[in-house]
CSV table of C-alpha atoms in Angstrom, one decimal:
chain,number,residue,atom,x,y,z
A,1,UNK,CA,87.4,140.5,66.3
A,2,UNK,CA,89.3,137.7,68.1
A,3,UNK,CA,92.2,135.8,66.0
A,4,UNK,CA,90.6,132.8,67.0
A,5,UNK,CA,86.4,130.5,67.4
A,6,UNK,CA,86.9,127.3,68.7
A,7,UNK,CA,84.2,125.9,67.7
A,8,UNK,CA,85.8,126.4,63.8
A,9,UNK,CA,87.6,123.2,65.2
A,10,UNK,CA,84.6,120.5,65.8
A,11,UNK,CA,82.3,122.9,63.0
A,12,UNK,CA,83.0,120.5,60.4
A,13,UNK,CA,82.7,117.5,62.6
A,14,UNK,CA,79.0,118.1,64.0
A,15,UNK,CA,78.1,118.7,60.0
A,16,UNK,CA,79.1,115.6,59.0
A,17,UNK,CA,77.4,114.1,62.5
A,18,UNK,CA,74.2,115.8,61.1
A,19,UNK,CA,74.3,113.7,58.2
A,20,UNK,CA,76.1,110.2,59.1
A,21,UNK,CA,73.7,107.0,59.4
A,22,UNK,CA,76.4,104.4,60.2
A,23,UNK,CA,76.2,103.6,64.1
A,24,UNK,CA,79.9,103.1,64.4
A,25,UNK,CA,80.8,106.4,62.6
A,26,UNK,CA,78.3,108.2,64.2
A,27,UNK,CA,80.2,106.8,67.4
A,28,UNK,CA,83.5,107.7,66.1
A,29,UNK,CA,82.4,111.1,65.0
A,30,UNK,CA,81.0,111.7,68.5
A,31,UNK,CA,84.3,111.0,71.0
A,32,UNK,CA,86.2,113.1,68.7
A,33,UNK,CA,83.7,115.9,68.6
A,34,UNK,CA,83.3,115.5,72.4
A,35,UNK,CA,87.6,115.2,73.1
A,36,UNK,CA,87.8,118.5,70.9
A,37,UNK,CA,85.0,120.1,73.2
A,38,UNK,CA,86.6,118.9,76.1
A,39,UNK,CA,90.1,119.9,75.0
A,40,UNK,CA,88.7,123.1,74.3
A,41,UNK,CA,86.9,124.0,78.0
A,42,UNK,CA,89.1,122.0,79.3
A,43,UNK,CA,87.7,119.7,81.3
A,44,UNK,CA,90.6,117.6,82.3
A,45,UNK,CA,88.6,114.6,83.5
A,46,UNK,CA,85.9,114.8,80.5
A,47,UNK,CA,88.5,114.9,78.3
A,48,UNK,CA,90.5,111.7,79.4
A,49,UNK,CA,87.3,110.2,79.2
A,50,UNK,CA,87.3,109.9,76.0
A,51,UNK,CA,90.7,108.3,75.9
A,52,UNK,CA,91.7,104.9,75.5
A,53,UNK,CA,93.8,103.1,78.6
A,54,UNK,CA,95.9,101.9,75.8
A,55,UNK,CA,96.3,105.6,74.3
A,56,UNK,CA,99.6,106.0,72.1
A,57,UNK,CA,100.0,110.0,70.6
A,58,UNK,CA,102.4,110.8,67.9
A,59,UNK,CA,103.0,114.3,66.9
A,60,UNK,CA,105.2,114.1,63.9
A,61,UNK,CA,107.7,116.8,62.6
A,62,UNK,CA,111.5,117.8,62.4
A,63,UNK,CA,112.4,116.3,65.2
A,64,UNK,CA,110.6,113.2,65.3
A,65,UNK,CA,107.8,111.8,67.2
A,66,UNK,CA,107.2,113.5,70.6
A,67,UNK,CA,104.2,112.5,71.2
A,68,UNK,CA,103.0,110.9,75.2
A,69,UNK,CA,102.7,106.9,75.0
A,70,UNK,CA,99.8,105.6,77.5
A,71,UNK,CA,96.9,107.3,79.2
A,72,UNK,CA,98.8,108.7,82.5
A,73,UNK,CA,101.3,110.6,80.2
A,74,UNK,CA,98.6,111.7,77.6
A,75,UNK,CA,96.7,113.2,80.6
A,76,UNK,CA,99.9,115.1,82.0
A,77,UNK,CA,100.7,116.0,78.2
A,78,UNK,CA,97.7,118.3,78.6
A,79,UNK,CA,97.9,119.6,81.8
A,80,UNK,CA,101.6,120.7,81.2
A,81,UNK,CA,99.3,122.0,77.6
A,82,UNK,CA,97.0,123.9,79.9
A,83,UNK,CA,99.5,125.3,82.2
A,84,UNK,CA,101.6,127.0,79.5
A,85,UNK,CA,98.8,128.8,78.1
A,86,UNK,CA,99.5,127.8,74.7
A,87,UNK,CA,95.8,125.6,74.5
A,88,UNK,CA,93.9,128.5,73.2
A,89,UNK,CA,93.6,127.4,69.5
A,90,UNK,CA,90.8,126.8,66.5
A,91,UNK,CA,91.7,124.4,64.0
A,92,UNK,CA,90.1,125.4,61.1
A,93,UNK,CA,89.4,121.4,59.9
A,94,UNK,CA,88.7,122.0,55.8
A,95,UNK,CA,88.8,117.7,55.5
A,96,UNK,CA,87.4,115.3,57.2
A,97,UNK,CA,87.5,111.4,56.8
A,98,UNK,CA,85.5,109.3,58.8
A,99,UNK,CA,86.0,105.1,58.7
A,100,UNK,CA,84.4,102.9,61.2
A,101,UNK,CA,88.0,103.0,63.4
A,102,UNK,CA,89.8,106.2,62.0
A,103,UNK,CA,88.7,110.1,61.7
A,104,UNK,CA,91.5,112.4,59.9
A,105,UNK,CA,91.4,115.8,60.4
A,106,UNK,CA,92.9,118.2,58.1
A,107,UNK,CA,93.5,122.1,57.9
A,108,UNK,CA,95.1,125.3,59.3
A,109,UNK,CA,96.0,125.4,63.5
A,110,UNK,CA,96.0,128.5,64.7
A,111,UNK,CA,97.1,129.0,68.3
A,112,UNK,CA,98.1,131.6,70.8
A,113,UNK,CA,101.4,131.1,72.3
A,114,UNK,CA,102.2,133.4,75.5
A,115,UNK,CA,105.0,135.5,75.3
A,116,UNK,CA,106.8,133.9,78.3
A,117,UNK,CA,106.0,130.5,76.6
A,118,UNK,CA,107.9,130.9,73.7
A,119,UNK,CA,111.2,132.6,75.6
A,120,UNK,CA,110.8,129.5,77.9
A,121,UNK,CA,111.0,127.5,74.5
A,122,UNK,CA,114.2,129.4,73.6
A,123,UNK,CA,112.5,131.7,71.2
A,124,UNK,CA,112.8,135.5,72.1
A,125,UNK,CA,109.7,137.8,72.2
A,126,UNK,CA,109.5,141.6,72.3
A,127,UNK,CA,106.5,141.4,74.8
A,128,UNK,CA,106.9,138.8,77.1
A,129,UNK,CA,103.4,139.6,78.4
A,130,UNK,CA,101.8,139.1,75.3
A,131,UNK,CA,100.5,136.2,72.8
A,132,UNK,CA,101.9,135.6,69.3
A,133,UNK,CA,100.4,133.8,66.9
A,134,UNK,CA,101.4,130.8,65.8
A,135,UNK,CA,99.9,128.9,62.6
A,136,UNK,CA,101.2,125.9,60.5
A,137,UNK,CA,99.1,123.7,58.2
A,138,UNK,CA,98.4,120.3,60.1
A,139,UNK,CA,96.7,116.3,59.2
A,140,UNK,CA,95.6,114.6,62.6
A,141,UNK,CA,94.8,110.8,62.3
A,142,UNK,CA,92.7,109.9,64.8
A,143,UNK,CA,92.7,105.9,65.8
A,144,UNK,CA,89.5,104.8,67.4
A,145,UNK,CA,88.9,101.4,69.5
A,146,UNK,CA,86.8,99.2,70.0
A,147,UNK,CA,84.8,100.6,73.0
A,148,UNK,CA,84.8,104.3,71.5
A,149,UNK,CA,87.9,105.5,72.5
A,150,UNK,CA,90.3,107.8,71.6
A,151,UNK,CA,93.7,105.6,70.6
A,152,UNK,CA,95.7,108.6,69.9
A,153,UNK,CA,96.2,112.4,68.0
A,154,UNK,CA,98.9,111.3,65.4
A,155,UNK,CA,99.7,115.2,63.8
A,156,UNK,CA,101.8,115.5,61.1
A,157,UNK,CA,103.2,119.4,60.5
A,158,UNK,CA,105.9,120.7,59.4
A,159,UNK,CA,106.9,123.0,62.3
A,160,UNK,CA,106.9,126.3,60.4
A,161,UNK,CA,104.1,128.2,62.6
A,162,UNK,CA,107.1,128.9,65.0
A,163,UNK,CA,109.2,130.8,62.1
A,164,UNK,CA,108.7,134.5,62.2
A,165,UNK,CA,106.5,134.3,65.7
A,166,UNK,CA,108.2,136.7,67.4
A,167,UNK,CA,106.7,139.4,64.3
A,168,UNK,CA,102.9,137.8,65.4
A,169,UNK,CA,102.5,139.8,68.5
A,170,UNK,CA,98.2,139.8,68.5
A,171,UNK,CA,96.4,143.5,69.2
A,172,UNK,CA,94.9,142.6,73.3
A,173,UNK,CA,91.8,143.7,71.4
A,174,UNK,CA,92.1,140.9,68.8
A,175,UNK,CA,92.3,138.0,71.7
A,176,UNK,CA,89.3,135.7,72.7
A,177,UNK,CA,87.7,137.2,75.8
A,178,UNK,CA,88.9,134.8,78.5
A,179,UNK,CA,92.5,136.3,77.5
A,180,UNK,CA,92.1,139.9,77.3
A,181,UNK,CA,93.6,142.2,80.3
């Protein structure tokens, strides 16, 4: 059974969607569901279409904020997220909170780093070829604007999915089927 289902990452999302009357949460609810989808494909240009021109990211831990300021950098944030191989992931969201300019997100990230992703990182891998899993516990505010549009993915976490990754080497059989051999 693979590690990881996407769609455990927009699941709680499209439930409250089901069930929300207001027009501007329904719209809020709606780019985010449809940036995670887009994230998740990815589909480059469908997903910058859901964010804002004046797009500002923070992704909070030890270090500090290192998150892309402005839509030309948020856009090569994730193709530089694609080309490492690290975007397969399902964020298993157990709490949501919708406002009419704000969703927060809230529960475990689980991703698969590649082997040759984490050495380039500095962190050393018994299999080079394979994907370790990494999961930390993580909060993502979610700023919406007036016209719809993402603002920015402000993540909080504390960092400690990378701790003991090198001992998360996943079975090939346990990977999502665009990933196994």
């Amino acid at each position: 059974m693979a590690v990881i289902d996407k769609t455990r990452t927009w699941r709680l999302v499209e439930e409250r969607l089901a069930t929300e009357t207001d027009p501007r949460r329904r719209q809020v609810l709606e780019v985010v569901l449809e940036h995670m989808i887009a994230e998740s494909a990815p589909d480059m240009d469908r997903l910058m279409a859901t964010v804002s021109e004046d797009a500002d990211y923070h992704f909070w831990g030890p270090t500090g904020d290192m998150g892309p300021k402005g839509k030309a950098a948020v856009r090569a944030y994730y193709e530089a997220f694609v080309a490492s191989g690290a975007n397969h992931l399902q964020f298993a969201v157990d709490r949501l909170v919708v406002d009419t300019d704000c969703v927060v997100t809230e529960g475990w990230m689980t991703m698969l780093y590649p082997g040759r992703t984490l050495q380039a990182k500095g962190i050393d891998v018994p299999d080079q070829d394979g994907y370790y899993r990494y999961e930390d516990r993580m909060c993502v505010v979610w700023p919406i604007d007036a016209d719809g549009k993402v603002v920015g993915e402000d993540s909080y976490s504390g960092g400690a999915g990378f701790i003991g990754i090198a001992d998360r080497l996943v079975d090939p059989a346990d990977l999502p089927d665009e990933l196994r051999p």
